mmCIF file of C-alpha atoms in Angstrom:
data_model
loop_
_atom_site.group_PDB
_atom_site.id
_atom_site.type_symbol
_atom_site.label_atom_id
_atom_site.label_comp_id
_atom_site.label_asym_id
_atom_site.label_seq_id
_atom_site.Cartn_x
_atom_site.Cartn_y
_atom_site.Cartn_z
ATOM 1 C CA MET L 14 -141.991 116.140 -12.701
ATOM 2 C CA SER L 15 -143.975 118.200 -9.652
ATOM 3 C CA LEU L 16 -142.012 117.889 -6.689
ATOM 4 C CA PRO L 17 -139.218 121.042 -8.059
ATOM 5 C CA HIS L 18 -141.983 123.022 -8.670
ATOM 6 C CA ALA L 19 -143.635 122.346 -5.235
ATOM 7 C CA ILE L 20 -140.051 122.800 -3.218
ATOM 8 C CA LEU L 21 -139.474 125.995 -4.967
ATOM 9 C CA THR L 22 -143.177 127.526 -4.738
ATOM 10 C CA ALA L 23 -142.791 126.531 -0.592
ATOM 11 C CA LEU L 24 -139.147 128.138 -0.722
ATOM 12 C CA LEU L 25 -140.322 131.199 -2.135
ATOM 13 C CA GLU L 26 -142.964 131.783 0.075
ATOM 14 C CA LYS L 27 -140.234 131.341 3.204
ATOM 15 C CA PRO L 28 -136.370 130.281 2.881
ATOM 16 C CA SER L 29 -136.369 127.048 4.814
ATOM 17 C CA SER L 30 -134.031 123.908 5.765
ATOM 18 C CA GLY L 31 -134.464 120.287 4.672
ATOM 19 C CA ILE L 32 -136.193 119.455 7.501
ATOM 20 C CA GLU L 33 -138.912 122.835 7.304
ATOM 21 C CA LEU L 34 -139.517 121.845 4.389
ATOM 22 C CA THR L 35 -140.634 118.281 5.379
ATOM 23 C CA ARG L 36 -142.919 119.954 8.466
ATOM 24 C CA ARG L 37 -144.545 122.629 5.795
ATOM 25 C CA PHE L 38 -145.081 119.770 3.061
ATOM 26 C CA ASP L 39 -146.769 117.794 6.202
ATOM 27 C CA ARG L 40 -149.183 121.367 7.224
ATOM 28 C CA SER L 41 -150.058 122.528 3.673
ATOM 29 C CA ILE L 42 -148.800 121.569 0.442
ATOM 30 C CA GLY L 43 -148.668 117.854 1.533
ATOM 31 C CA TYR L 44 -152.443 117.797 0.832
ATOM 32 C CA PHE L 45 -152.433 117.662 -2.454
ATOM 33 C CA TRP L 46 -148.762 116.922 -3.051
ATOM 34 C CA SER L 47 -146.932 114.253 -0.653
ATOM 35 C CA ALA L 48 -142.694 113.995 -0.694
ATOM 36 C CA THR L 49 -140.588 112.149 2.083
ATOM 37 C CA HIS L 50 -137.523 113.307 4.250
ATOM 38 C CA GLN L 51 -135.637 112.045 1.236
ATOM 39 C CA GLN L 52 -137.085 113.242 -1.835
ATOM 40 C CA ILE L 53 -136.803 116.540 -0.184
ATOM 41 C CA TYR L 54 -133.170 116.729 -0.328
ATOM 42 C CA ARG L 55 -132.320 114.833 -3.484
ATOM 43 C CA GLU L 56 -134.520 117.068 -4.911
ATOM 44 C CA LEU L 57 -132.814 120.017 -2.892
ATOM 45 C CA GLY L 58 -129.547 118.948 -4.070
ATOM 46 C CA LYS L 59 -130.923 118.661 -7.785
ATOM 47 C CA LEU L 60 -131.898 122.318 -7.525
ATOM 48 C CA GLU L 61 -129.358 123.907 -5.743
ATOM 49 C CA GLN L 62 -126.110 121.762 -8.518
ATOM 50 C CA ALA L 63 -129.493 123.562 -11.353
ATOM 51 C CA GLY L 64 -128.679 127.342 -10.247
ATOM 52 C CA HIS L 65 -132.404 127.433 -9.067
ATOM 53 C CA ILE L 66 -131.798 127.494 -5.143
ATOM 54 C CA ARG L 67 -128.722 128.133 -2.933
ATOM 55 C CA ALA L 68 -127.789 127.657 0.585
ATOM 56 C CA LEU L 69 -128.201 130.820 2.436
ATOM 57 C CA PRO L 70 -124.231 131.728 4.099
ATOM 58 C CA SER L 71 -124.507 131.162 7.617
ATOM 59 C CA ALA L 72 -122.437 133.110 10.290
ATOM 60 C CA GLN L 73 -121.586 130.124 12.331
ATOM 61 C CA PRO L 74 -119.960 126.802 10.839
ATOM 62 C CA THR L 75 -122.083 124.909 9.165
ATOM 63 C CA ARG L 76 -120.893 121.354 9.718
ATOM 64 C CA GLY L 77 -123.579 119.508 11.830
ATOM 65 C CA GLN L 78 -126.275 122.318 10.779
ATOM 66 C CA LYS L 79 -129.007 122.748 8.771
ATOM 67 C CA LYS L 80 -128.851 124.524 5.826
ATOM 68 C CA GLU L 81 -131.445 126.884 4.694
ATOM 69 C CA TYR L 82 -132.000 127.367 0.869
ATOM 70 C CA GLU L 83 -133.461 130.138 -0.791
ATOM 71 C CA VAL L 84 -134.532 130.967 -4.821
ATOM 72 C CA LEU L 85 -132.211 131.875 -7.010
ATOM 73 C CA PRO L 86 -133.626 134.660 -10.214
ATOM 74 C CA ALA L 87 -133.256 130.835 -12.284
ATOM 75 C CA GLY L 88 -135.677 128.894 -10.010
ATOM 76 C CA ARG L 89 -138.165 131.863 -9.841
ATOM 77 C CA GLN L 90 -137.658 131.859 -13.949
ATOM 78 C CA GLU L 91 -138.194 127.961 -13.531
ATOM 79 C CA LEU L 92 -141.752 128.136 -11.597
ATOM 80 C CA THR L 93 -142.894 131.078 -13.575
ATOM 81 C CA ALA L 94 -142.641 129.225 -16.641
ATOM 82 C CA TRP L 95 -144.097 125.959 -15.338
ATOM 83 C CA VAL L 96 -147.187 127.993 -13.705
ATOM 84 C CA ALA L 97 -147.712 128.622 -17.221
ATOM 85 C CA ARG L 98 -147.129 125.570 -19.011
ATOM 86 C CA SER L 99 -149.936 123.637 -20.415
ATOM 87 C CA GLU L 100 -150.502 119.745 -19.039
ATOM 88 C CA ASP L 101 -153.027 117.293 -19.211
ATOM 89 C CA PRO L 102 -154.976 115.691 -16.324
ATOM 90 C CA ARG L 103 -153.896 113.154 -15.295
ATOM 91 C CA PRO L 104 -156.212 109.910 -15.084
ATOM 92 C CA ALA L 105 -156.795 108.899 -11.239
ATOM 93 C CA ARG L 106 -155.021 105.972 -10.051
ATOM 94 C CA ASP L 107 -156.376 104.725 -6.706
ATOM 95 C CA PRO L 108 -155.813 101.308 -5.147
ATOM 96 C CA LEU L 109 -159.764 101.382 -3.440
ATOM 97 C CA LEU L 110 -161.194 101.406 -7.075
ATOM 98 C CA LEU L 111 -158.705 99.048 -8.564
ATOM 99 C CA ARG L 112 -159.381 96.557 -5.269
ATOM 100 C CA LEU L 113 -163.013 96.918 -6.432
ATOM 101 C CA ARG L 114 -162.665 96.422 -9.824
ATOM 102 C CA ALA L 115 -160.780 93.163 -8.588
ATOM 103 C CA ALA L 116 -163.449 91.905 -6.394
ATOM 104 C CA GLY L 117 -166.208 91.917 -9.122
ATOM 105 C CA VAL L 118 -163.411 88.857 -10.406
ATOM 106 C CA VAL L 119 -162.762 87.309 -6.927
ATOM 107 C CA GLY L 120 -165.466 87.918 -4.682
ATOM 108 C CA SER L 121 -165.943 90.747 -2.022
ATOM 109 C CA ALA L 122 -164.053 89.303 1.133
ATOM 110 C CA GLY L 123 -163.118 91.736 4.130
ATOM 111 C CA LEU L 124 -164.167 94.724 1.194
ATOM 112 C CA GLU L 125 -167.291 96.541 3.466
ATOM 113 C CA ALA L 126 -164.289 96.919 6.419
ATOM 114 C CA GLU L 127 -161.850 98.890 4.303
ATOM 115 C CA LEU L 128 -164.922 100.817 2.392
ATOM 116 C CA GLU L 129 -165.666 101.925 6.311
ATOM 117 C CA ARG L 130 -161.918 102.801 6.565
ATOM 118 C CA HIS L 131 -161.413 104.930 4.253
ATOM 119 C CA LEU L 132 -165.019 106.357 4.558
ATOM 120 C CA ALA L 133 -163.698 106.985 7.765
ATOM 121 C CA LEU L 134 -160.676 108.831 6.365
ATOM 122 C CA HIS L 135 -162.065 110.602 3.900
ATOM 123 C CA ARG L 136 -165.161 112.059 6.458
ATOM 124 C CA ARG L 137 -161.163 113.080 9.184
ATOM 125 C CA GLN L 138 -159.203 114.804 6.119
ATOM 126 C CA LEU L 139 -162.606 116.516 5.529
ATOM 127 C CA ALA L 140 -163.499 117.888 8.594
ATOM 128 C CA GLU L 141 -159.679 119.083 8.918
ATOM 129 C CA TYR L 142 -160.288 121.001 5.589
ATOM 130 C CA LEU L 143 -163.142 122.665 6.657
ATOM 131 C CA ALA L 144 -161.901 123.691 9.945
ATOM 132 C CA ILE L 145 -158.627 125.309 8.155
ATOM 133 C CA GLU L 146 -161.011 126.815 5.963
ATOM 134 C CA GLU L 147 -162.794 128.441 8.334
ATOM 135 C CA ARG L 148 -159.700 129.370 10.552
ATOM 136 C CA ASP L 149 -157.955 130.950 7.452
ATOM 137 C CA PHE L 150 -160.807 132.330 5.150
ATOM 138 C CA PRO L 151 -162.988 133.747 7.168
ATOM 139 C CA ARG L 152 -165.750 135.473 4.761
ATOM 140 C CA ASP L 153 -165.222 138.830 6.739
ATOM 141 C CA ARG L 154 -161.255 139.200 5.592
ATOM 142 C CA PRO L 155 -160.630 140.972 2.462
ATOM 143 C CA ALA L 156 -158.679 138.475 0.644
ATOM 144 C CA THR L 157 -155.260 139.399 -1.244
ATOM 145 C CA GLU L 158 -154.827 136.889 -5.006
ATOM 146 C CA GLN L 159 -152.604 134.584 -2.708
ATOM 147 C CA ASP L 160 -155.518 134.463 -0.082
ATOM 148 C CA ARG L 161 -158.000 133.884 -3.241
ATOM 149 C CA LEU L 162 -155.643 131.098 -4.799
ATOM 150 C CA ARG L 163 -154.555 129.419 -1.578
ATOM 151 C CA HIS L 164 -158.195 129.609 -1.073
ATOM 152 C CA VAL L 165 -159.240 127.620 -4.569
ATOM 153 C CA VAL L 166 -156.638 125.070 -3.809
ATOM 154 C CA LEU L 167 -158.231 124.360 -0.466
ATOM 155 C CA ARG L 168 -161.550 124.286 -1.999
ATOM 156 C CA GLY L 169 -160.524 122.219 -4.502
ATOM 157 C CA GLY L 170 -159.319 119.672 -1.570
ATOM 158 C CA ILE L 171 -162.941 119.780 0.345
ATOM 159 C CA GLU L 172 -164.594 119.429 -3.132
ATOM 160 C CA LEU L 173 -162.445 116.201 -3.447
ATOM 161 C CA GLU L 174 -162.919 115.022 0.177
ATOM 162 C CA THR L 175 -167.268 115.743 -0.802
ATOM 163 C CA PHE L 176 -166.668 113.735 -3.773
ATOM 164 C CA TRP L 177 -164.968 110.552 -1.922
ATOM 165 C CA THR L 178 -167.827 110.441 1.320
ATOM 166 C CA LYS L 179 -170.429 110.939 -0.775
ATOM 167 C CA TRP L 180 -169.152 108.018 -3.036
ATOM 168 C CA LEU L 181 -168.493 105.392 -0.270
ATOM 169 C CA MET L 182 -171.200 106.185 1.689
ATOM 170 C CA GLU L 183 -172.979 105.197 -2.147
ATOM 171 C CA ALA L 184 -170.634 102.129 -2.575
ATOM 172 C CA LEU L 185 -171.377 100.313 0.923
ATOM 173 C CA GLU L 186 -175.138 101.462 1.134
ATOM 174 C CA GLY L 187 -174.594 99.252 -2.152
ATOM 175 C CA PHE L 188 -172.830 96.667 -1.146
ATOM 176 C CA ARG L 189 -175.074 96.387 1.901
ATOM 177 C CA SER L 190 -178.248 96.283 0.135
ATOM 178 C CA GLY L 191 -176.722 94.313 -2.331
ATOM 179 C CA ALA L 192 -177.457 96.150 -5.339
#
């Protein structure tokens, strides 16, 4: 399971509260590993119970106040072991691909509009990734190992969005030409 590892990664980058983690997921990790507010809080409880994280001591009473978490040595060890583990790729599970397959059986009414909608979404995501790359990874700045690894992840997202954009344009072209 990768959600606890995504949370450990985020907390090692910066100790955070549950709400801060949710916001950070929306801005970074969430591009490739999404989680709801409830899932994050549930996982924080499990990680704390397992001794992988702890709530930082607060100078004020914690009633009604957000807890900030940090990773303990056992959590760092778990994340390090997980990074080194071997894991097979998982097959793609995309409802759009299933819809296209189903359209071959029941007809394609309404499918063109859905393909166009997906194309617009992927184009928008690609533009966002390219803007992040330009902002965060300028070619003239020396890169640390951490920067290089983050950039590799971003490049993966850029390549996936490029693939989807190209594939959807081809699918729409074939759909419109009847080929």
